[in-house]
Coordinates of C-alpha atoms and ligand atoms in Angstrom, one line a residue:
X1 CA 183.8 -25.5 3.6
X2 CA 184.5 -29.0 4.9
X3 CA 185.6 -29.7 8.3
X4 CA 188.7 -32.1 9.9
X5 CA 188.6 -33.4 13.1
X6 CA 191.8 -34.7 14.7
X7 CA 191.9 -36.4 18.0
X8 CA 195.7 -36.8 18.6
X9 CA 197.3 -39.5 21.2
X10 CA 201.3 -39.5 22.1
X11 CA 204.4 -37.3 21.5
X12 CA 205.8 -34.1 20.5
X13 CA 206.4 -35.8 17.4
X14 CA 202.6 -36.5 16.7
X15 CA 201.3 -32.9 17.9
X16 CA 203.7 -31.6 15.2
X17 CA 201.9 -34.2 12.6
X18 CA 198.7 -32.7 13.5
X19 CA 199.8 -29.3 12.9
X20 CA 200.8 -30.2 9.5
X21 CA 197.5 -32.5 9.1
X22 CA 195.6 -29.3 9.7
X23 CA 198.3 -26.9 7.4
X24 CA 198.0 -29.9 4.0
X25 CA 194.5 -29.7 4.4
X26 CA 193.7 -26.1 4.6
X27 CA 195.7 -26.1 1.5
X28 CA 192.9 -27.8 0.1
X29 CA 190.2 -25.6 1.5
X30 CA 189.2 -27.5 4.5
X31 CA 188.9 -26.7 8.0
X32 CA 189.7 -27.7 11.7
X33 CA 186.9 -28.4 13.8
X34 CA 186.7 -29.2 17.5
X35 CA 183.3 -31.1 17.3
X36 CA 183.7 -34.7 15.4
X37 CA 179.7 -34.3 14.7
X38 CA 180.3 -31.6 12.5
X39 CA 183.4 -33.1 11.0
X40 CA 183.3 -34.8 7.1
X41 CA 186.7 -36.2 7.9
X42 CA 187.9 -37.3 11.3
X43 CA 191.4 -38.6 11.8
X44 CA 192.9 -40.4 14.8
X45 CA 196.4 -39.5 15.0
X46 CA 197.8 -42.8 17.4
X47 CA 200.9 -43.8 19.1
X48 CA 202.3 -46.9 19.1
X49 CA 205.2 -46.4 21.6
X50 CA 203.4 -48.7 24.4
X51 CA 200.7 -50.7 24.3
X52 CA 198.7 -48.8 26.6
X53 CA 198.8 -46.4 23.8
X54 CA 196.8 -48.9 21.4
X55 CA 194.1 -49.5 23.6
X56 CA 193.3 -45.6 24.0
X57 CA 192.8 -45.8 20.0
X58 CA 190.5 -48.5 20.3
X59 CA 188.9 -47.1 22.7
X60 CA 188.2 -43.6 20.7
X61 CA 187.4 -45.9 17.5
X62 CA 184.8 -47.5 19.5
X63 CA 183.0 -44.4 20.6
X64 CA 183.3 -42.8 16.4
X65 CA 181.9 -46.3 15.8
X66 CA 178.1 -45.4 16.0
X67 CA 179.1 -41.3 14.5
X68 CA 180.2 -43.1 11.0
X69 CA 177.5 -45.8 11.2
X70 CA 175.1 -43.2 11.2
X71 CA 176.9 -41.2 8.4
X72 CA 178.5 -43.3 5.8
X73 CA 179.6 -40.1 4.0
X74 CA 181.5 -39.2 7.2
X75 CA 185.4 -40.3 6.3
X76 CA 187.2 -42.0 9.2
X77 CA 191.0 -42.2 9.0
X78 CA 193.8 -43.4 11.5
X79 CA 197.1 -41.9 10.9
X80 CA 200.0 -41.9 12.9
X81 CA 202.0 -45.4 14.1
X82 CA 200.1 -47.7 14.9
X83 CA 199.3 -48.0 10.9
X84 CA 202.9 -48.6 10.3
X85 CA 203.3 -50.7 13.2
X86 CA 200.2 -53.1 11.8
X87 CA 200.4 -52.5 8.5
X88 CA 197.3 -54.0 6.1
X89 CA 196.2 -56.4 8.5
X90 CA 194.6 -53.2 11.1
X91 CA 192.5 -52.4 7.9
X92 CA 190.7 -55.3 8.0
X93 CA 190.4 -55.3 11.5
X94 CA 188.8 -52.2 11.0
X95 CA 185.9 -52.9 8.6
X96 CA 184.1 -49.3 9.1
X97 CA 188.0 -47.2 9.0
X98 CA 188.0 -46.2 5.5
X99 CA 191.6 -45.4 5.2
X100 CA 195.3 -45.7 7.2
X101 CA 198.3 -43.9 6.5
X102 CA 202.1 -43.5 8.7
X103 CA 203.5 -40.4 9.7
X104 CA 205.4 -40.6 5.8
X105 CA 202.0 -40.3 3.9
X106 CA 200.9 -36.8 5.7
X107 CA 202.0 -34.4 2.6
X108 CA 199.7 -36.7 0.5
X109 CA 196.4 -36.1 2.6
X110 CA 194.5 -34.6 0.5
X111 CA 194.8 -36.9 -2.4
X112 CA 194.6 -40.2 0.3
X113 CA 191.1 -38.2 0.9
X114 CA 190.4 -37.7 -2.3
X115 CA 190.8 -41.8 -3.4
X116 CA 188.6 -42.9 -0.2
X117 CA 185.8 -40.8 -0.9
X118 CA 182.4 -42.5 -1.7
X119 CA 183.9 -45.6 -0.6
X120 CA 186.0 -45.8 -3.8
X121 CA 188.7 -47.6 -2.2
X122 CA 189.7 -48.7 1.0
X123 CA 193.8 -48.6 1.7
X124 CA 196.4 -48.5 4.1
X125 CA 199.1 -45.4 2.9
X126 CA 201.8 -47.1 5.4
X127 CA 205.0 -47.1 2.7
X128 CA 208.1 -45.0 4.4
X129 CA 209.3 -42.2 1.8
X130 CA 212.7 -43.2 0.5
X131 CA 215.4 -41.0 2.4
X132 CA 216.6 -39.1 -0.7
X133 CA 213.3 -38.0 -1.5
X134 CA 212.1 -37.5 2.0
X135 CA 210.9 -33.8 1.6
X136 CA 209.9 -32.1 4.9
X137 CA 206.5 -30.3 5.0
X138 CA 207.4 -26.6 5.8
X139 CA 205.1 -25.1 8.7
X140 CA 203.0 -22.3 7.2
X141 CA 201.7 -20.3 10.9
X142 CA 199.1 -18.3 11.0
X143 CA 199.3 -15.3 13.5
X144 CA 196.3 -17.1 14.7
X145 CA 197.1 -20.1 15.0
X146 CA 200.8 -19.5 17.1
X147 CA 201.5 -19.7 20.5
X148 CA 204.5 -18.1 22.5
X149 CA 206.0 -21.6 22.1
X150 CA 206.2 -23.7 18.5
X151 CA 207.8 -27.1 17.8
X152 CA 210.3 -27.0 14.9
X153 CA 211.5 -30.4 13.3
X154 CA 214.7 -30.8 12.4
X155 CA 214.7 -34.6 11.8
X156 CA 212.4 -37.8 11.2
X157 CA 212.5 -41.0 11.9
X158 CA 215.6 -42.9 14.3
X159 CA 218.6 -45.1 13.4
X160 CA 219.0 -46.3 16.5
X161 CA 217.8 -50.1 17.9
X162 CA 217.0 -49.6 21.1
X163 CA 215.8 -53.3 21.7
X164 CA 212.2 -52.4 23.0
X165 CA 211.6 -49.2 20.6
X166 CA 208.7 -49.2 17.8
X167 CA 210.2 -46.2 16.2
X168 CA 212.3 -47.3 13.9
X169 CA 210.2 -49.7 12.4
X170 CA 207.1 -46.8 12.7
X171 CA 209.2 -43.7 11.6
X172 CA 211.7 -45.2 9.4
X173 CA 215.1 -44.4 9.3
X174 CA 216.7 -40.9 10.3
X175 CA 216.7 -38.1 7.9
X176 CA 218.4 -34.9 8.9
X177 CA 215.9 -31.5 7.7
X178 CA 218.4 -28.8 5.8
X179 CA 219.6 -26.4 8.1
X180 CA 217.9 -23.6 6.0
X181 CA 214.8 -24.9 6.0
X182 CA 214.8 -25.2 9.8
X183 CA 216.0 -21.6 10.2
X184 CA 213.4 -20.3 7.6
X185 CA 210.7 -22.1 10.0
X186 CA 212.1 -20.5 12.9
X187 CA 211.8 -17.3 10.9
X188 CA 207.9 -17.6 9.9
X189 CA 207.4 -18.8 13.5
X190 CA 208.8 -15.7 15.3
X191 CA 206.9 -13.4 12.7
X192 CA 203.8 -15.0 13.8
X193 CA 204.2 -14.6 17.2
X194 CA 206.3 -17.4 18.8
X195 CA 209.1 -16.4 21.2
X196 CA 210.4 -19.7 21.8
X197 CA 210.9 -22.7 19.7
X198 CA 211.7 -26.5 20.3
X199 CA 214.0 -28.6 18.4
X200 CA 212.6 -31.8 17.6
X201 CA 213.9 -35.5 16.6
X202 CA 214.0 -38.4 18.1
X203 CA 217.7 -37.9 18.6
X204 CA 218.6 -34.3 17.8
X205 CA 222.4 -34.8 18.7
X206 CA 222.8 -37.3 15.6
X207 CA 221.9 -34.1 13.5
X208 CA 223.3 -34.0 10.6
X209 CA 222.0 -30.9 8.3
X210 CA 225.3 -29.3 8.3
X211 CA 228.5 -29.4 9.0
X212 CA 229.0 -28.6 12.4
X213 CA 226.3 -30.5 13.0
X214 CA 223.8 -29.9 15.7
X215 CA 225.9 -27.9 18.0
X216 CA 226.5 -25.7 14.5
X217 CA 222.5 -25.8 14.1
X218 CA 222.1 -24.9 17.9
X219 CA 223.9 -21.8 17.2
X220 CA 222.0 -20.5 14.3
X221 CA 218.7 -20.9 15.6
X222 CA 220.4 -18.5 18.8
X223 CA 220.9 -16.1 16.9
X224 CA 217.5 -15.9 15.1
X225 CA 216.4 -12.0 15.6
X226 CA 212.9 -12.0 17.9
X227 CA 213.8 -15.1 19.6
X228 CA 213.8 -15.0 23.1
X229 CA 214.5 -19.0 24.2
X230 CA 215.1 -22.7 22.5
X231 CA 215.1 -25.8 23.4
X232 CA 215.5 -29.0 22.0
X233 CA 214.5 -32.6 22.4
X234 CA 215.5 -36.0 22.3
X235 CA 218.9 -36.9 23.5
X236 CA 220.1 -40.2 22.9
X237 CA 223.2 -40.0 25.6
X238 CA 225.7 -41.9 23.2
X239 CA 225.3 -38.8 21.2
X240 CA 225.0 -36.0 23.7
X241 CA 228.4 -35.0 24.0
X242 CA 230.9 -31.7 25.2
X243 CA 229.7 -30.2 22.1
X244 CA 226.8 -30.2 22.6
X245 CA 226.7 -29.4 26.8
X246 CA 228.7 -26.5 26.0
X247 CA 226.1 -24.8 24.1
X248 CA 224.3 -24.4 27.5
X249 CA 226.9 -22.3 28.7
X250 CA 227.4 -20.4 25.0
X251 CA 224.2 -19.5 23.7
X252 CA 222.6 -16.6 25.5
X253 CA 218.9 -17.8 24.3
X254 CA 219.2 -21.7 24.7
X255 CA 217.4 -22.6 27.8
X256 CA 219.4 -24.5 31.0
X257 CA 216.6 -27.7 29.9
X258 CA 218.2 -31.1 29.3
X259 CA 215.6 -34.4 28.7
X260 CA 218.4 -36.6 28.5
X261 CA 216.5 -40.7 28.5
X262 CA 218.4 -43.3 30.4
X263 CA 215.7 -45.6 30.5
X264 CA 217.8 -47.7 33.3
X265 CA 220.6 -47.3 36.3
X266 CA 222.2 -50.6 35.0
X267 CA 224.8 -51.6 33.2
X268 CA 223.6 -54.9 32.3
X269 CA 220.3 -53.9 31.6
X270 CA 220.9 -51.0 29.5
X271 CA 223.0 -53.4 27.6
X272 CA 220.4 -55.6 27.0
X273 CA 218.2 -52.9 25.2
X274 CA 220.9 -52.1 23.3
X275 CA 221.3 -48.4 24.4
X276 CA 225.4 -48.7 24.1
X277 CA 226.2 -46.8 26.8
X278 CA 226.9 -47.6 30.3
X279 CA 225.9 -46.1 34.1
X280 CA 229.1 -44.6 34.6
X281 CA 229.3 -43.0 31.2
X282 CA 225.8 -41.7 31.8
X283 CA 227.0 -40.5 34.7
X284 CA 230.1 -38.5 33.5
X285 CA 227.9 -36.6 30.8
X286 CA 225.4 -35.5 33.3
X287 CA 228.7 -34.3 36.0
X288 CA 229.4 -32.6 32.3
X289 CA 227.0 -30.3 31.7
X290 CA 226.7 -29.7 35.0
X291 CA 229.7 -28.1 35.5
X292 CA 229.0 -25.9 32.5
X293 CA 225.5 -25.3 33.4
X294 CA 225.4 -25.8 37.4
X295 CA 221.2 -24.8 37.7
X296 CA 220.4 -26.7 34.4
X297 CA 216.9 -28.9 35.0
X298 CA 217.6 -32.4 34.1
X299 CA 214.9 -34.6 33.4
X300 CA 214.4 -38.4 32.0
X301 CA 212.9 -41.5 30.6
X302 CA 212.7 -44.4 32.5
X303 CA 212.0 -48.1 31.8
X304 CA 211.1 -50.6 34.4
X305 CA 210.7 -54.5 34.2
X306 CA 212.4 -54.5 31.3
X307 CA 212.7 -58.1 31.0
X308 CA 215.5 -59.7 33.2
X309 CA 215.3 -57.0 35.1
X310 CA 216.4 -58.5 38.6
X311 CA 215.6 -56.7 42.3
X312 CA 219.1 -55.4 42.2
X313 CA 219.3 -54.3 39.0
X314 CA 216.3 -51.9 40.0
X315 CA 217.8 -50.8 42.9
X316 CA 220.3 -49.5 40.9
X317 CA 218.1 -47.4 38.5
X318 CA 216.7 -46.0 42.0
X319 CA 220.3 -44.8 43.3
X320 CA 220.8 -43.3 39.7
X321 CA 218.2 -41.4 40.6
X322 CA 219.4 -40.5 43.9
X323 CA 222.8 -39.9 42.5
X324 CA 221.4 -37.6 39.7
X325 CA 218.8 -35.7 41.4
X326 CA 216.1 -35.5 38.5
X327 CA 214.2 -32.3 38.1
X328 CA 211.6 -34.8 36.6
X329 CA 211.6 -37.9 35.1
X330 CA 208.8 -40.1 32.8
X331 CA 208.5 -43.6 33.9
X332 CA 206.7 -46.5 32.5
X333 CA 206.2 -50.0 32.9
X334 CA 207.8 -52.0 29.8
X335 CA 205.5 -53.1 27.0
X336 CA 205.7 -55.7 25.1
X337 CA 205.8 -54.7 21.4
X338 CA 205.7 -56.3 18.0
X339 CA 208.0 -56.0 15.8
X340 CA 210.8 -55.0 18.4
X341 CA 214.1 -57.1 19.0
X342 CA 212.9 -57.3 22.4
X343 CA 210.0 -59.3 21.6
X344 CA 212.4 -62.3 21.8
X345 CA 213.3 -62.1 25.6
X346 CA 209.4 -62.5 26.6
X347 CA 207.6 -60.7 29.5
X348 CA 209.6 -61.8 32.4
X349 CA 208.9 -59.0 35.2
X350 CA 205.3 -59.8 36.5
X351 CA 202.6 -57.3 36.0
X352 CA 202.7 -56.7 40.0
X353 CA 206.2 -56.4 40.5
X354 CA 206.3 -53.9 37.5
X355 CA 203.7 -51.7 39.4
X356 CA 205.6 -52.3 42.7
X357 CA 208.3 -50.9 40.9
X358 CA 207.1 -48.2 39.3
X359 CA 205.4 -47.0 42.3
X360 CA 209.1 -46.9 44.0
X361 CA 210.5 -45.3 41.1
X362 CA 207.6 -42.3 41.5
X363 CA 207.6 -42.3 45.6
X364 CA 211.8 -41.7 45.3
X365 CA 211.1 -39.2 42.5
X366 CA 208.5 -37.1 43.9
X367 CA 210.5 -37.0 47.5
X368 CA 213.7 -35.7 45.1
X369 CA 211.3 -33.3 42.8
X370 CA 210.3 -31.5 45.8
X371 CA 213.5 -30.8 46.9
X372 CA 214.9 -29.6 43.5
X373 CA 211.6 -27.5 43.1
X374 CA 212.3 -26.1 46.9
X375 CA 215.5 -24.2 45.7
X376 CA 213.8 -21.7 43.2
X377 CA 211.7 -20.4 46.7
X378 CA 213.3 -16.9 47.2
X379 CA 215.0 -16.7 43.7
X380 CA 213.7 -14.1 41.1
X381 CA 213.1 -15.9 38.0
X382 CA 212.7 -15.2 34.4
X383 CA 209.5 -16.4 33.0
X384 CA 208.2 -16.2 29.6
X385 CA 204.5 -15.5 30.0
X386 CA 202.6 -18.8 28.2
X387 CA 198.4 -17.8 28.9
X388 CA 196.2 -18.2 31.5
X389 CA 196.8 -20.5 34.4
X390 CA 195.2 -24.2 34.2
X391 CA 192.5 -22.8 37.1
X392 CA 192.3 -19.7 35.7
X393 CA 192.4 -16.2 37.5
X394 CA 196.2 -15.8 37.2
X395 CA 199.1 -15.6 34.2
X396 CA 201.2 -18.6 33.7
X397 CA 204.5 -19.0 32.0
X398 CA 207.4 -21.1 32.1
X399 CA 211.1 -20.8 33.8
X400 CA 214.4 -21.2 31.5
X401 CA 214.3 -24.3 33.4
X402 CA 210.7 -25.1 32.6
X403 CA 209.5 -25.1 35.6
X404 CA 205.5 -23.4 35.5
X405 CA 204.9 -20.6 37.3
X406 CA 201.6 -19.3 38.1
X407 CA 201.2 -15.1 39.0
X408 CA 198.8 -12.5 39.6
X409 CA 198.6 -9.7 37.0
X410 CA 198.7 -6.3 38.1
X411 CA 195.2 -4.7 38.9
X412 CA 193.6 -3.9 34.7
X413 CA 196.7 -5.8 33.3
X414 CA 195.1 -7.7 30.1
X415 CA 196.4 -10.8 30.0
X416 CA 196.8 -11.0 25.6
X417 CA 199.7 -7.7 26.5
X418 CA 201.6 -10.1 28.9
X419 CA 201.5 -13.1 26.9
X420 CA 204.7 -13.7 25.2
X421 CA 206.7 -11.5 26.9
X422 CA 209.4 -12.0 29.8
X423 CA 208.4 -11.3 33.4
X424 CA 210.8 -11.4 36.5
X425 CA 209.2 -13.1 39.1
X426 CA 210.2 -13.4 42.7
X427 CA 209.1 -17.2 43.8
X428 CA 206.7 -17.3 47.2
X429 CA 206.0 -21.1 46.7
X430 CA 206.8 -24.2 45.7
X431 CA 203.8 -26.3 44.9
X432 CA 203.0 -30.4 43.8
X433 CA 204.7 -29.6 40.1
X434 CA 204.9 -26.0 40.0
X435 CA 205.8 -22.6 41.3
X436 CA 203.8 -19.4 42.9
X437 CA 205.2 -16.5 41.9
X438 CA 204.8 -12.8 42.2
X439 CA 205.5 -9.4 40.1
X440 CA 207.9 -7.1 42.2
X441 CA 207.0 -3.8 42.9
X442 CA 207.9 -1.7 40.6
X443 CA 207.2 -4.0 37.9
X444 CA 203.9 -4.3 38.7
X445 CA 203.1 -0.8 38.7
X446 CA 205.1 -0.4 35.1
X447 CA 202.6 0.6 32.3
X448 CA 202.8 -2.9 30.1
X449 CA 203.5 -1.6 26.2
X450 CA 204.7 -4.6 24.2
X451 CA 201.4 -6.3 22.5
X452 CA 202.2 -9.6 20.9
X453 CA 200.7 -10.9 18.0
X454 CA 199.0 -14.3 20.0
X455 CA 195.1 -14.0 19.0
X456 CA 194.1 -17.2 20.6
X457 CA 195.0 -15.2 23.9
X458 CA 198.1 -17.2 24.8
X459 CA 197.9 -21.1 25.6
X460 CA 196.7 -22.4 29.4
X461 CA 199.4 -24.1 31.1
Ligands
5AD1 N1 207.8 -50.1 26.9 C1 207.8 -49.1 27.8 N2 208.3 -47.9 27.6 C2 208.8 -47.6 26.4 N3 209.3 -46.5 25.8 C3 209.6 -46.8 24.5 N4 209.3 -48.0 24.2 C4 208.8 -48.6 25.4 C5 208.3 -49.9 25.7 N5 208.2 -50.8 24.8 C6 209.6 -45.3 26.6 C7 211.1 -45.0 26.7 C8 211.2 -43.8 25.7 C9 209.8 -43.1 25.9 C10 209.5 -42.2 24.8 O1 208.9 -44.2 25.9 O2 211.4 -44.6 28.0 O3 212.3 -42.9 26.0
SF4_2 FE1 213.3 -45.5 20.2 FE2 215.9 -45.6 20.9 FE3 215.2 -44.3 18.7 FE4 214.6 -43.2 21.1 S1 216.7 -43.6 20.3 S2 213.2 -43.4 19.2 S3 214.1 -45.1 22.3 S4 215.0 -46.5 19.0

């Protein structure tokens, strides 16, 4: 049998193309393999969102360099966004790469593979699928293969122009997945184990499978049977609306979660990346679905130096923060991209005062993260049991919130019975970025009965 080996750098959005990079090819007979020396095919799956991003692909080409050097059989492919971003030109940067394809080409795999054998041809599969015919590739799980928690897709690609965004010119424009075909996936996913999916898209609230739209979409998912959570993201904020927030207080099994990117606390600035929204509308969705959801865990994406990007302007991202009160935010320095509308205003914040800033951003954020992980000290929590904790010796699983909480198993508990199931847990302690929590009494002493179908022994977290 022939072996794939996929190293994978970036989003949600590229660990859902590796699943179904593994699912085309086992199709075809071939398997997954952790070791690239065993491998007759290895792909790098790359992001293209930053450029930081770039250099960790070159950096893993250089090391597979002397591998395929050594074995001119072996077939070395880079899939994923930076192809699209590049185009033909990476190919012939790339003399020993044998073929490139963009997120659009993954159904065709096996015939891409098929073409570059032998060093027939060398190509770069980069064309975007036209949106009537955009088909997407339906998740086949294994009981194997599942863990408690599975990403669905419900949506490619992104019609928006945020100014300093590669996506739309790596993922093409937005297509909506029928809403059957999502609930079907849900379906297979739950029969092979998974108790909680989530929604993905670049910006699930544009939606538009059904009528209804996602909020409709939202609901059905709910009410899958065997479900116990979902979630969902991206949010683009211009589309997160009451709809939407309400479903946090109407659907029993959607989880008090919101990622909701703001990328900056100005006005101006967020004007300038074209995100058409301003503070203050920000500001009233959040105050929103808040008082719908008052515990819900808000988290974000966050953008600094952007260019123009004056001293004041990011002091006023820092008292959005303050005014918010993040349960977590991603921040990253801006990167110059090609391609991007942004590429016209220049690089105008200095690499120094970028780090200055993003070192704020994290010191505020981390003083604010403590506190809003403080509050769940005392509280019994519901926590859907994920695997074995990072350090091992105790269960981990997640809070509706998503907060990780680490606990000791009963004396003789087997941790493959917990996995997948709901736990209450009274929270000892809050730690750096996650929770110590405990099984009370009489749970603990409760004979466990409810095996779950999760062979790989549940997922570390
Ligand atoms: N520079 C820095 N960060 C970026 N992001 C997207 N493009 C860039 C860029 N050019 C960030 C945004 C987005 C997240 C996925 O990545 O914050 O929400
Ligand atoms: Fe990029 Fe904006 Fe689309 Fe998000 S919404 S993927 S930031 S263009």
């Amino acid at each position: 049998m022939k072996k794939v080996h996929i190293q994978s750098f970036g989003c949600q959005m590229n660990d859902y193309d590796v699943e179904r990079i593994v699912e085309v090819m086992r199709g075809r007979g071939w398997e997954p393999t952790e070791d690239e020396r065993a491998a007759d095919l290895i792909v790098l799956n790359t992001c293209a969102i930053r450029e930081k991003a770039e250099h960790k692909m070159a950096s893993a080409l250089g090391r597979l360099r002397p591998l395929k050097q050594a074995r001119p059989d072996l077939l070395l492919a880079v899939g994923g966004c930076v192809p699209t971003l590049e185009g033909e030109p990476l190919l012939a940067q790339l003399p020993f790469v044998d073929f490139t394809f963009g997120p659009d080409a993954i159904p065709r795999l096996p015939a891409l593979v098929d073409e570059a054998t032998g060093g027939r041809r060398r190509f770069a599969a980069v064309a975007f699928t036209e949106v009537e015919a955009y088909d997407f590739l339906d998740a086949a799980p294994l009981p194997g293969d599942v863990r408690t928690t599975a990403l669905v897709t419900i949506q490619k690609g992104c019609d928006n122009d945020c100014a300093y965004c590669v996506v739309p010119t790596t993922r093409g424009p937005e297509v909506s997945r029928p809403a059957g075909e999502v609930v079907a996936e849900v379906e297979r996913f739950v029969a092979a184990g998974a108790r909680e999916v989530t929604l993905i898209g670049q910006n699930v609230n544009s939606y538009r499978g059904l009528r209804g739209g996602f909020p409709e979409l939202l609901a059905r998912v709910d009410a899958v049977p065997g479900l116990l959570r979902v979630r969902f993201t991206t949010s683009h904020p211009k589309d997160f609306d009451e709809r939407v927030a309400d479903c946090f207080r109407d659907l029993p099994r959607l989880c008090e979660w919101l990622h909701l990117p703001v990328q900056s606390g100005s006005t101006r600035v967020l004007a300038s990346m074209t995100r058409t929204y301003s503070r203050e509308e920000y500001l009233r969705k959040i105050d929103y679905v808040r008082t719908v959801c008052p515990d819900i865990a808000i988290t974000t994406d966050v953008i600094v130096g952007y260019p123009g990007e004056s001293d004041d302007e990011f002091g006023e991202t820092l008292s959005l923060l303050e005014r918010v009160q993040y349960d977590g935010i991603y921040s990253f320095k801006y990167s110059v991209r090609p391609r991007t509308p942004a590429l016209s205003l220049g690089d105008t914040v200095p690499e120094p005062r970028k780090a200055e800033r993003l070192a704020a951003l994290q010191e505020l954020q981390a003083a604010i993260g403590a506190r809003r992980l403080a509050r769940f000290v005392g509280r019994t929590e519901e926590v859907l049991v994920e695997g074995e904790s990072r350090h091992g010796g105790q269960a981990c699983g997640r809070t509706r919130t998503n907060y990780k909480v680490n606990f000791a198993l009963p004396d003789g508990a087997v941790l493959g019975e917990w996995v997948g199931r709901l736990a209450r847990l009274d929270i000892v302690t809050a730690r750096a970025h996650s929770l110590e929590g405990r099984l009370p009494a009489p749970e603990a002493k409760r004979r466990v009965s409810l095996p779950v179908q999760t062979a790989r022994g549940g997922t570390p977290c």
